[in-house]
Short mmCIF file of C-alpha atoms in Angstrom, two decimals:
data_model
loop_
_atom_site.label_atom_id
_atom_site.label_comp_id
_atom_site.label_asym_id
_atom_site.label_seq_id
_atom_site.Cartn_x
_atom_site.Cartn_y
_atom_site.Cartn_z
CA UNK A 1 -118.80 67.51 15.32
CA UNK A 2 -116.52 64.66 16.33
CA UNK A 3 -116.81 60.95 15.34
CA UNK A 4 -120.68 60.50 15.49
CA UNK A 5 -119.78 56.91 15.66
CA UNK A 6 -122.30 56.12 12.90
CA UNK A 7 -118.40 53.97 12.23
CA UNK A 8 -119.15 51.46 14.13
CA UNK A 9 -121.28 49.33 11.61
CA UNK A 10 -118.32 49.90 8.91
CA UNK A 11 -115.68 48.72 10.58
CA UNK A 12 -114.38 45.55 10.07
CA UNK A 13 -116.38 42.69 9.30
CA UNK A 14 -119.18 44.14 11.42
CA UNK A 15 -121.68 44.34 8.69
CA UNK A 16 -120.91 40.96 7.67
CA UNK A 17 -121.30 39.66 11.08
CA UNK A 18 -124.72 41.40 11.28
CA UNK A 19 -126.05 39.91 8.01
CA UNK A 20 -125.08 36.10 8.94
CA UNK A 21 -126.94 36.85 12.35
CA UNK A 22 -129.91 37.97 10.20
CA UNK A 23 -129.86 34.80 8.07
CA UNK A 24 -129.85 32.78 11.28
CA UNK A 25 -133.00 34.64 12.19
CA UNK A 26 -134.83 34.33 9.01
CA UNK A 27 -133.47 30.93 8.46
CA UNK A 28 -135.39 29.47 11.41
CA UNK A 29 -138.14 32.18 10.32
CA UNK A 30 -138.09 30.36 7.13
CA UNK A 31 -138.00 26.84 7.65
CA UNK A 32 -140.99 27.71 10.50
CA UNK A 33 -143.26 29.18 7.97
CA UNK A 34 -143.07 25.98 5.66
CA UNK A 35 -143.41 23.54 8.68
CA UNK A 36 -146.12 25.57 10.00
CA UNK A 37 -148.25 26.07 6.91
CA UNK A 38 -147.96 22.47 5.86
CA UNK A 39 -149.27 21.18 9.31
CA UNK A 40 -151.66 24.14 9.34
CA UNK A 41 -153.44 23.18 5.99
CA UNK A 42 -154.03 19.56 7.68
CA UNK A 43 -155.18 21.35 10.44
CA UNK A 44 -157.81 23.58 8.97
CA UNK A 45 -159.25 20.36 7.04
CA UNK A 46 -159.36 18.24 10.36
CA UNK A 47 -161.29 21.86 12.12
CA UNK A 48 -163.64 21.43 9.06
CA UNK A 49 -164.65 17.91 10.52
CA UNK A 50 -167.95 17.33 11.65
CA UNK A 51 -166.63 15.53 14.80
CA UNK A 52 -167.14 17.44 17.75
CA UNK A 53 -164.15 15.71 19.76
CA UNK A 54 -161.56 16.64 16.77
CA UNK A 55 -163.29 19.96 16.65
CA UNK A 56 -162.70 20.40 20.71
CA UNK A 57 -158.88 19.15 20.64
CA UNK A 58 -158.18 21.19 17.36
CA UNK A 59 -159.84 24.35 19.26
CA UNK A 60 -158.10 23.77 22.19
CA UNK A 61 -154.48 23.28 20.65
CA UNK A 62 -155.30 26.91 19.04
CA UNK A 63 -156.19 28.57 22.41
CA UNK A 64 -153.15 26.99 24.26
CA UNK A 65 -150.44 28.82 21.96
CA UNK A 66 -153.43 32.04 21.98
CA UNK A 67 -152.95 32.41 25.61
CA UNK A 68 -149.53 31.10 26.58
CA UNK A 69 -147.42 33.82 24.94
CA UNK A 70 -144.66 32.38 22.73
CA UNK A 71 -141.91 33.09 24.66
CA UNK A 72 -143.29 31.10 27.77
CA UNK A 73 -143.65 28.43 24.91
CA UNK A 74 -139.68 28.80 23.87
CA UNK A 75 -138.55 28.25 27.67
CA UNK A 76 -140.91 25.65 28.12
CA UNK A 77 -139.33 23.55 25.95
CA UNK A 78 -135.89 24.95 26.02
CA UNK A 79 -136.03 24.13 30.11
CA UNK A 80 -138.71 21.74 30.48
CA UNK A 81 -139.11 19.26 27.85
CA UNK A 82 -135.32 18.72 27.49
CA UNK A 83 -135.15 18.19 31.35
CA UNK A 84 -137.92 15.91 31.21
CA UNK A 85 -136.53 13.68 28.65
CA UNK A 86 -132.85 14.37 29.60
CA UNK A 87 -131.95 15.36 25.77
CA UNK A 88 -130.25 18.70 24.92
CA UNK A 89 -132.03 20.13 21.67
CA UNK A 90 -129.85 23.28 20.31
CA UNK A 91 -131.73 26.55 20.62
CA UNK A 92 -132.59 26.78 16.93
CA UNK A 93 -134.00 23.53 17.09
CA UNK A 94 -136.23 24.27 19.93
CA UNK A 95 -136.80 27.91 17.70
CA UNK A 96 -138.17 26.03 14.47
CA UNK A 97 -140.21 23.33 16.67
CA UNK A 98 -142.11 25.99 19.01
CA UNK A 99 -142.39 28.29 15.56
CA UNK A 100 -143.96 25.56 13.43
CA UNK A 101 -146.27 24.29 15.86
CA UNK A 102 -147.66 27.96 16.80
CA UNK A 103 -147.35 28.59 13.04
CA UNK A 104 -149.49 25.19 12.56
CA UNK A 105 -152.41 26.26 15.42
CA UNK A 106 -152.33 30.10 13.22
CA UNK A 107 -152.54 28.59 9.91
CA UNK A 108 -154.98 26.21 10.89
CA UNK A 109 -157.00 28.96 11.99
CA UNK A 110 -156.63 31.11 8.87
CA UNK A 111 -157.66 27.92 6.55
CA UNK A 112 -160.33 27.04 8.05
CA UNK A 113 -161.77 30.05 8.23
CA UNK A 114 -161.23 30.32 4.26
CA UNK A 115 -162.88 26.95 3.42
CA UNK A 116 -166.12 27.72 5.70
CA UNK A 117 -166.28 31.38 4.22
CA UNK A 118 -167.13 29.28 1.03
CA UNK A 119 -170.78 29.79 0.03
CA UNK A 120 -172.19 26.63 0.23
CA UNK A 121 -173.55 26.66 -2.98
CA UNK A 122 -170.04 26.50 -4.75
CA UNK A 123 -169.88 23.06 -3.09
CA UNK A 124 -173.43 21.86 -4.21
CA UNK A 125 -172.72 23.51 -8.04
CA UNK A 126 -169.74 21.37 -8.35
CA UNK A 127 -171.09 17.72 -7.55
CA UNK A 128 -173.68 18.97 -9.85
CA UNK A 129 -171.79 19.03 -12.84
CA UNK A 130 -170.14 15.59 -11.85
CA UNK A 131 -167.36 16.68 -10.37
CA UNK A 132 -165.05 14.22 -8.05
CA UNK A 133 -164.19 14.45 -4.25
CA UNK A 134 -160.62 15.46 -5.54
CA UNK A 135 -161.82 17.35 -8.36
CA UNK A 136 -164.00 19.94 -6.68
CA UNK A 137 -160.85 20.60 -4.30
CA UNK A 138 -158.85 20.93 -7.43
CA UNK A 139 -160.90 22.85 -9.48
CA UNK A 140 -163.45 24.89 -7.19
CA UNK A 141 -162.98 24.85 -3.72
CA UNK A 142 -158.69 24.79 -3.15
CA UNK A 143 -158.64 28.14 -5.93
CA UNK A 144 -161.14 30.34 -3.76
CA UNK A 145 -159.60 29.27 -0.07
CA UNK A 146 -156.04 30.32 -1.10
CA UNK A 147 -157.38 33.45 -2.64
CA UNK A 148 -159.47 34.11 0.71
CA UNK A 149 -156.51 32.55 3.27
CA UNK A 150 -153.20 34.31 1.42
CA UNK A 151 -153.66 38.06 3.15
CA UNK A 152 -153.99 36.66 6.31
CA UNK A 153 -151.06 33.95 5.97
CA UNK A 154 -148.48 36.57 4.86
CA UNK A 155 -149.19 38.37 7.73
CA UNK A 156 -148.87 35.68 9.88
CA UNK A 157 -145.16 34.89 8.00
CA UNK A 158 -144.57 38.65 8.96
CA UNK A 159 -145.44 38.41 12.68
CA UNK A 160 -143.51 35.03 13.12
CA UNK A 161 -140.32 36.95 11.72
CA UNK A 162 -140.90 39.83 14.15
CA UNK A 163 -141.08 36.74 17.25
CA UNK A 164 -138.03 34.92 15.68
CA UNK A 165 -136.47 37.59 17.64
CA UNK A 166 -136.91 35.65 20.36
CA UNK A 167 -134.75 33.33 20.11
CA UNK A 168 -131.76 35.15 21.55
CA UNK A 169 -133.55 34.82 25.14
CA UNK A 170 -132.31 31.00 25.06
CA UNK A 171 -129.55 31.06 23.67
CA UNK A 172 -129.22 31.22 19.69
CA UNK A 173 -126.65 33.21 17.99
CA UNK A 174 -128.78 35.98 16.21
CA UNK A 175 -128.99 39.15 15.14
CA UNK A 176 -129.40 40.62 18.66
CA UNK A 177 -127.09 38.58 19.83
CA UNK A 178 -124.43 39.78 17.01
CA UNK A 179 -125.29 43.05 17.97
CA UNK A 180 -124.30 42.66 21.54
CA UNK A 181 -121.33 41.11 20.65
CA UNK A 182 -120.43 44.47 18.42
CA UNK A 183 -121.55 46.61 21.40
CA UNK A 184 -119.60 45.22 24.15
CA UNK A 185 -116.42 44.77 21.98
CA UNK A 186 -116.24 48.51 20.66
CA UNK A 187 -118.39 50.49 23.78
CA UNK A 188 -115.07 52.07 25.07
CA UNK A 189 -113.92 53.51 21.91
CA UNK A 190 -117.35 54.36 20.92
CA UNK A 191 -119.88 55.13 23.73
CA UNK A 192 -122.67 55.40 21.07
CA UNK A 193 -122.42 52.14 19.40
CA UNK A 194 -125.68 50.84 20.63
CA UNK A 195 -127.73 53.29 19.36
CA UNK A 196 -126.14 53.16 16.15
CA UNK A 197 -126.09 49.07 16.56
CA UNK A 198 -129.64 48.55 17.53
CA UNK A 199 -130.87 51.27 15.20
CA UNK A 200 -129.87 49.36 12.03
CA UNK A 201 -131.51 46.09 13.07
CA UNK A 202 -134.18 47.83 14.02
CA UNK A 203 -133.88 48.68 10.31
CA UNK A 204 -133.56 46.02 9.21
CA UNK A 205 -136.24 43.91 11.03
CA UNK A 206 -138.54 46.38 9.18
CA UNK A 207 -137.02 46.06 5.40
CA UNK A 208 -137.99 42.43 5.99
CA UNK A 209 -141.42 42.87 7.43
CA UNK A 210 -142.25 45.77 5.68
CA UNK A 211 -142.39 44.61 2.00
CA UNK A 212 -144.65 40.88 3.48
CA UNK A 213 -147.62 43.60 5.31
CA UNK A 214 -147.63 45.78 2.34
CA UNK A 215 -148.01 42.61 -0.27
CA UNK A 216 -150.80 41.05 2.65
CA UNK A 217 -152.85 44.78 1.89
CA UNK A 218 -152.64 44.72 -1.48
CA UNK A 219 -154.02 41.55 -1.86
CA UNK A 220 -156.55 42.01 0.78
CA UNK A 221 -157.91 45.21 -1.74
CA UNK A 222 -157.50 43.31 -4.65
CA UNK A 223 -159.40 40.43 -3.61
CA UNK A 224 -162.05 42.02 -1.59
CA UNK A 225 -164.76 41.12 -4.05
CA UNK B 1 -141.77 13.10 38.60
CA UNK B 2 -142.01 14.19 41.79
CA UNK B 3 -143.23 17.95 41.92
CA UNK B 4 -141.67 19.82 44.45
CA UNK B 5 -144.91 21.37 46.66
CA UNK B 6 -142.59 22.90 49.40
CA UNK B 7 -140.48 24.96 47.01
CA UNK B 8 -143.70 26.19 45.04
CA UNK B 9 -145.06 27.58 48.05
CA UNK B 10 -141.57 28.92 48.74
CA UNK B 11 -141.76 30.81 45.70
CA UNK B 12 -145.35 31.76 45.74
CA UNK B 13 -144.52 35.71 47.06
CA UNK B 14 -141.85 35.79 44.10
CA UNK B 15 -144.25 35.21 41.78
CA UNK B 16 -146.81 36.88 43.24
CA UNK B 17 -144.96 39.98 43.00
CA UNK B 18 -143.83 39.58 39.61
CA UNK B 19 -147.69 38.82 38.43
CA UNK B 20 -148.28 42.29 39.55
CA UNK B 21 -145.27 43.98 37.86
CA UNK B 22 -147.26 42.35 34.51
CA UNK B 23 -150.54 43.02 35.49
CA UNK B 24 -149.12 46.49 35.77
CA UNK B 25 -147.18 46.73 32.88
CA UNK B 26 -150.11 45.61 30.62
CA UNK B 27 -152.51 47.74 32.07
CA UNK B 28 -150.60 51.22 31.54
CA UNK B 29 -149.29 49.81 28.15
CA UNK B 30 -152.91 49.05 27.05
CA UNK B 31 -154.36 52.10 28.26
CA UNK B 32 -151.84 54.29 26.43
CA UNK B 33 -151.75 52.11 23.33
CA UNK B 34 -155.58 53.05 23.49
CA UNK B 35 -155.41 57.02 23.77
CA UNK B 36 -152.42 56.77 21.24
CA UNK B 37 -155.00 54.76 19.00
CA UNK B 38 -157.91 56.90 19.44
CA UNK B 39 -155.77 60.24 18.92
CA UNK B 40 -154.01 58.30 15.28
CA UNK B 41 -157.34 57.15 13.80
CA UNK B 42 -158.93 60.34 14.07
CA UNK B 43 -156.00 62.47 12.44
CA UNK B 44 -156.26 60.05 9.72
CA UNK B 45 -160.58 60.52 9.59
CA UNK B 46 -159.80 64.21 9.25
CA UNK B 47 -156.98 63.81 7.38
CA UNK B 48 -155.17 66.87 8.99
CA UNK B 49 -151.54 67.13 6.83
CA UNK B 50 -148.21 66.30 7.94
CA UNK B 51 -149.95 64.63 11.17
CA UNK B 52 -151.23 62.04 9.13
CA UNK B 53 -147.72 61.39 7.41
CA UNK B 54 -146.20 60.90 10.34
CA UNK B 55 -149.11 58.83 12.18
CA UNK B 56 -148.65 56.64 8.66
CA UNK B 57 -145.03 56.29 9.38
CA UNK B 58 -145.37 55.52 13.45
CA UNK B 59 -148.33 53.08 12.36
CA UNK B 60 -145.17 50.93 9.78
CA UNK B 61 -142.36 51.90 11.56
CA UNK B 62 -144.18 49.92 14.85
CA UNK B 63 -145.81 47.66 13.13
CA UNK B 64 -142.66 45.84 11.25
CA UNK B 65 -140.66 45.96 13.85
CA UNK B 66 -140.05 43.58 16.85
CA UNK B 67 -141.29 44.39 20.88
CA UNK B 68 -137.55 43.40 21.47
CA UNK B 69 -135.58 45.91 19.36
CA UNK B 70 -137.68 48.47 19.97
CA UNK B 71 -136.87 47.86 23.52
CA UNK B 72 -133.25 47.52 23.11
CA UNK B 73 -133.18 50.51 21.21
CA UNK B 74 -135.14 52.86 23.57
CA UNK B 75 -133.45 51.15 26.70
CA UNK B 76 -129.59 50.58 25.53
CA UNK B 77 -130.05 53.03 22.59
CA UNK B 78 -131.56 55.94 23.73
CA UNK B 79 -129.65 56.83 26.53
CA UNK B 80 -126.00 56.87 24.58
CA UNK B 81 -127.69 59.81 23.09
CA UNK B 82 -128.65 61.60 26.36
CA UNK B 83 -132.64 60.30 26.74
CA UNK B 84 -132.42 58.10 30.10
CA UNK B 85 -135.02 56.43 31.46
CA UNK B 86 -136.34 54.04 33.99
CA UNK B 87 -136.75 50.23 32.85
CA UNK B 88 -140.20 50.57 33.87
CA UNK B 89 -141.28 53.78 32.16
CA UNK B 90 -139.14 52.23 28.99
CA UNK B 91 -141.31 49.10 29.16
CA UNK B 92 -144.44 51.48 29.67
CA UNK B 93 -143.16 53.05 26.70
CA UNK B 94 -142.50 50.56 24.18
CA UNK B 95 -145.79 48.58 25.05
CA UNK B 96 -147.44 51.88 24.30
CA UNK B 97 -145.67 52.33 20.60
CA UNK B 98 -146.13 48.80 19.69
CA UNK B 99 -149.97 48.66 20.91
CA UNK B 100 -150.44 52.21 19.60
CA UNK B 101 -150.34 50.91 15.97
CA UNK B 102 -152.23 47.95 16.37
CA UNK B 103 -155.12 50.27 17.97
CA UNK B 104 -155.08 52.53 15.84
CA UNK B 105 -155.62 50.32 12.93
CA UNK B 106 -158.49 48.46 14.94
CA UNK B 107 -160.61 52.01 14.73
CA UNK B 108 -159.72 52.80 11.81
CA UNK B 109 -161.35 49.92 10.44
CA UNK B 110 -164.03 50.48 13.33
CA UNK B 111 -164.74 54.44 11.97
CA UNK B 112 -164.68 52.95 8.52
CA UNK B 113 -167.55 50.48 9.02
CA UNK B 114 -169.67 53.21 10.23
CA UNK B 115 -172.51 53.79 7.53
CA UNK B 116 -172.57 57.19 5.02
CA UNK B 117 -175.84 57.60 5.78
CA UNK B 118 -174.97 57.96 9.72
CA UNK B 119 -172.41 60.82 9.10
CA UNK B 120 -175.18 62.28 6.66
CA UNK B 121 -178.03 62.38 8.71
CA UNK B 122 -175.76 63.48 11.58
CA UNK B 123 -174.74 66.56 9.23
CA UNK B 124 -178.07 67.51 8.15
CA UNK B 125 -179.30 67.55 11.75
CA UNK B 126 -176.58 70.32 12.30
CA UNK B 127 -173.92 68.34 14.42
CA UNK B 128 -170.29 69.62 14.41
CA UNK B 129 -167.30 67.83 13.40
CA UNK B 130 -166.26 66.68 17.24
CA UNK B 131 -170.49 66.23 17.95
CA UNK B 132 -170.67 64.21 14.85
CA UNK B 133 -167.25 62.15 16.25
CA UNK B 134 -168.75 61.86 19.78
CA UNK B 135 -172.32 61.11 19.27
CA UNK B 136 -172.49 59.51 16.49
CA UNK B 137 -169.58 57.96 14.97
CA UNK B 138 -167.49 56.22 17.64
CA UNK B 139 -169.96 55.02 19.54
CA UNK B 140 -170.99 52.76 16.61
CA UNK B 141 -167.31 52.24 15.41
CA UNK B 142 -166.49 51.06 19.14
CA UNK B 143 -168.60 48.50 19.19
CA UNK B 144 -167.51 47.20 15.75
CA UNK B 145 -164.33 47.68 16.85
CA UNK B 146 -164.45 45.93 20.39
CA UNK B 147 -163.62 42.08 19.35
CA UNK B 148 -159.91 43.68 17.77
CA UNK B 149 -159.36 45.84 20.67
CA UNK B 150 -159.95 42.50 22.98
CA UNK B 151 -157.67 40.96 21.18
CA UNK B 152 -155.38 43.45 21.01
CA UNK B 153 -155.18 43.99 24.38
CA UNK B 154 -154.50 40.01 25.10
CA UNK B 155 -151.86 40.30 23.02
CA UNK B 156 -150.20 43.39 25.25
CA UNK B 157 -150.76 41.63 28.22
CA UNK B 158 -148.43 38.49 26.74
CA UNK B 159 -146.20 40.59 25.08
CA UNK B 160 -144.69 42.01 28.48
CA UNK B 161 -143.10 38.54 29.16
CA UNK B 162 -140.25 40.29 26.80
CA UNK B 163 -139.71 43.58 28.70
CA UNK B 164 -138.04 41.27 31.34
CA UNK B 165 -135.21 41.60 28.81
CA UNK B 166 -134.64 44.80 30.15
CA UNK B 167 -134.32 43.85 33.63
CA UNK B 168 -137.85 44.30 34.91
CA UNK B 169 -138.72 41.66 36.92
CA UNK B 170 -141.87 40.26 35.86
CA UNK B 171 -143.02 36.93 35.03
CA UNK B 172 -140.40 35.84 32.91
CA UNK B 173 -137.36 37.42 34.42
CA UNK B 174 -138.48 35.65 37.74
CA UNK B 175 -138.59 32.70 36.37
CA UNK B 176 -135.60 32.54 34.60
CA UNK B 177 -133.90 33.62 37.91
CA UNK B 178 -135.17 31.03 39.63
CA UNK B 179 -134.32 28.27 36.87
CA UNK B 180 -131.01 29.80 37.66
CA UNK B 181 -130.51 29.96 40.62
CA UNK B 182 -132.44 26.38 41.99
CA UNK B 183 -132.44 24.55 39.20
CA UNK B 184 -136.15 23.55 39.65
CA UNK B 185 -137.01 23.81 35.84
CA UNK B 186 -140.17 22.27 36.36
CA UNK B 187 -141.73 24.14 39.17
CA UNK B 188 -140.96 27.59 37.71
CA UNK B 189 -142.35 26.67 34.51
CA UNK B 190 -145.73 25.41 36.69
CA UNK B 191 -145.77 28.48 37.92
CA UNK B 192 -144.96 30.55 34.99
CA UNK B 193 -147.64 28.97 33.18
CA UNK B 194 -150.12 29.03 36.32
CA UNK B 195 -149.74 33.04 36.68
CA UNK B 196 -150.50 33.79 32.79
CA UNK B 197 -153.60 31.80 33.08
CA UNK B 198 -154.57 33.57 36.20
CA UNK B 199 -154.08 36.68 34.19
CA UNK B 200 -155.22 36.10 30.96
CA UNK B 201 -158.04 33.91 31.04
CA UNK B 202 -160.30 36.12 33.64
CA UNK B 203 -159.26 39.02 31.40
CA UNK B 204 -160.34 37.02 28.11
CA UNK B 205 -163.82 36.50 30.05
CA UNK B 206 -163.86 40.00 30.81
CA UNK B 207 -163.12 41.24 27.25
CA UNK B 208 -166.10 38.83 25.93
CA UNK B 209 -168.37 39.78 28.10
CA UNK B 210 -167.85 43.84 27.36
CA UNK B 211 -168.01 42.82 23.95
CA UNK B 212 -171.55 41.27 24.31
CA UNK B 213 -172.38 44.33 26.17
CA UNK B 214 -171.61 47.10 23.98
CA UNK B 215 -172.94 44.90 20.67
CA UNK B 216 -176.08 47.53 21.52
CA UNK B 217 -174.69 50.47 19.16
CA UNK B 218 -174.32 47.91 16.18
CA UNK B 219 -176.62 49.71 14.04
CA UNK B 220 -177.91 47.80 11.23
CA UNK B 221 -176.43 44.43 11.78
#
């Protein structure tokens, strides 16, 4: 058998060029997943309220990035807010801002969920013995959410990795991106390279995801009770 | 800002088309990520060997991996290596793998909710294997299932705005054409947004109300 052209990934600085596309992609991945969870913890408190108007806006800021699929949301603002304000925001900033505010709706979700699958009578325990506002989140109620909320957020860390994907449809230097670069420089010499090129991100996508959804299982078991 | 009415209606069979080619492409995608789901879950209930390897595999490989690079792969990949096929049936295709997974975990967990004392009063009243499957079990893990497989299939139907990466032209691809080509940012994106809604939320209504429906065959709840 001739040249397979498995070579195309080892030749040059091809590997290299692959690996800073991936950082790109987890970078804004990254950053995402902090912004997100931060605003998402505020958000699962304020879905907590009693108020049915914050209730209805937080509900309905979750079901607009539910039904609009993310992708719609990246050209919305990629095209439409920058034309409407006549700015130009770079592609990885319009990435990390349409990430963290999906990210934030998620998260929200996922928290709140956690602090109303409290039993009640955790709450009502805990201003029995005296305890503060602050100190019952400190001490009894922050301790059982995280426990109940962490499966779920590291699979939501895993699925916004798999969209950061994405981001090559406007315009951001990624991995994909990379990869086409690779492909259409070396197709002639080596017909194959796409298979070979696309194979290994596909790869490595999944040595990424792969360790974050077994972790989220674990914990699910390990916590169940 | 001054909406352009006259070009919207200009564009209104463009995007009429292109809500089809989704409506489509969700449809076949969701009904094959449902037979590939049914088939996986019950090789793993019976936990024939080697199938249920491999269905553990195809269950990680799909689920840890992007919509896009699966694409790329079967649509630029493939076909360096002799497997050609049309965008369409690649779309079809990749919707099917990436749903397939996500099904297939949703009865699993469905099957698994379905009481010991079902199966054993199904055995000792002399059911087969497949009777005891058919008559007994997934009709109760169905409708336990139901609220995942809703939103499993919501989630199809959205994730075919990336096969117009691949040069279909649905919803996406249309739109990006026409931001192209007119420069009318604002009325694609109306539109864009306008023909998910018109898809999504009737079939969100739809998906709720067959859930209230088959809530019947919750035994026990």
């Amino acid at each position: 058998m001739q040249n397979l052209g498995i070579n195309v990934l080892f030749e040059g600085t091809t590997l290299q060029r692959l690996f800073e596309g991936l950082m790109m992609t987890a970078g804004i991945a990254f950053i995402s997943i902090i912004i997100g969870s931060l605003l998402g913890i505020g958000m699962g408190l304020l879905r907590t309220s009693k108020s049915r108007i914050v209730q209805f806006i937080c509900r309905f800021y979750l079901e607009v990035f539910r039904i609009i699929p993310i992708l719609v949301w990246l050209f919305i603002v990629y095209f439409g807010v920058t034309n409407a304000l006549d700015i130009h925001l770079d592609g990885e900033i319009v990435a990390v801002i349409v990430f963290s505010l999906w990210g934030a709706a998620e998260m929200g979700d996922i928290v709140r969920g956690a602090l109303e699958s409290l039993p009640k009578h955790q709450i009502e325990s805990g201003k029995a013995i005296g305890l503060s506002f602050w100190g019952l989140y400190r001490y009894v109620l922050i301790p059982q959410a995280v426990r109940r909320m962490l499966p779920g957020a590291i699979n939501l860390s895993t699925r916004m990795v798999k969209t950061t994907s994405l981001v090559v449809m406007i315009g951001v230097i990624d991995v994909i991106k990379v990869g086409q670069q690779i492909i259409e420089r070396s197709v002639i010499k080596v017909p194959t390279a796409s298979f070979w090129v696309y194979g290994l991100i596909f790869i490595l996508y999944f040595i990424i995801c792969y360790p974050l959804s077994r972790l989220s299982k674990k914990l699910e078991e390990k916590w169940e009770n | 800002m001054d909406i352009n009415w006259q070009f919207i209606i200009s564009t209104l069979p463009l995007y009429q088309k292109a809500a089809w080619i989704t409506i489509k492409l969700g449809f076949w995608g969701t009904l094959l990520s449902l037979v590939i789901g049914l088939v996986c879950s019950i090789i793993l209930y019976f936990r024939i060997k080697v199938l249920k390897e491999l269905v553990g595999i195809y269950v990680e490989l799909s689920r840890n991996t992007p919509l896009l690079i699966q694409l790329f792969f079967l649509y630029f990949g493939l076909t360096k290596i002799g497997i050609t096929m049309s965008e369409t049936t690649c779309a079809i295709i990749g919707l099917a793998f990436l749903g397939g997974s996500y099904m297939s975990e949703a009865f699993r967990s469905g099957i698994e909710a379905v009481s010991k004392t079902q199966i054993e009063s199904g055995l000792s009243i002399g059911l087969s294997q497949m009777q005891l499957i058919r008559y007994v079990i997934l009709p109760q893990a169905f409708a336990v299932t139901m609220p995942s497989l809703a939103a499993n299939c919501i989630f199809l139907f959205k994730e075919t705005s990336i096969v117009g990466a691949i040069a279909i032209a649905e919803l996406m691809h249309v739109t990006q054409d026409v931001i192209g080509m007119y420069y009318q940012t604002f009325e694609s994106l109306f539109m864009l947004v306008v023909a998910y809604l018109i898809i999504i939320l009737p079939l969100s209504f739809l998906l709720t109300w067959l859930e209230r429906k088959v809530r019947y065959a919750e035994f026990g709840n």
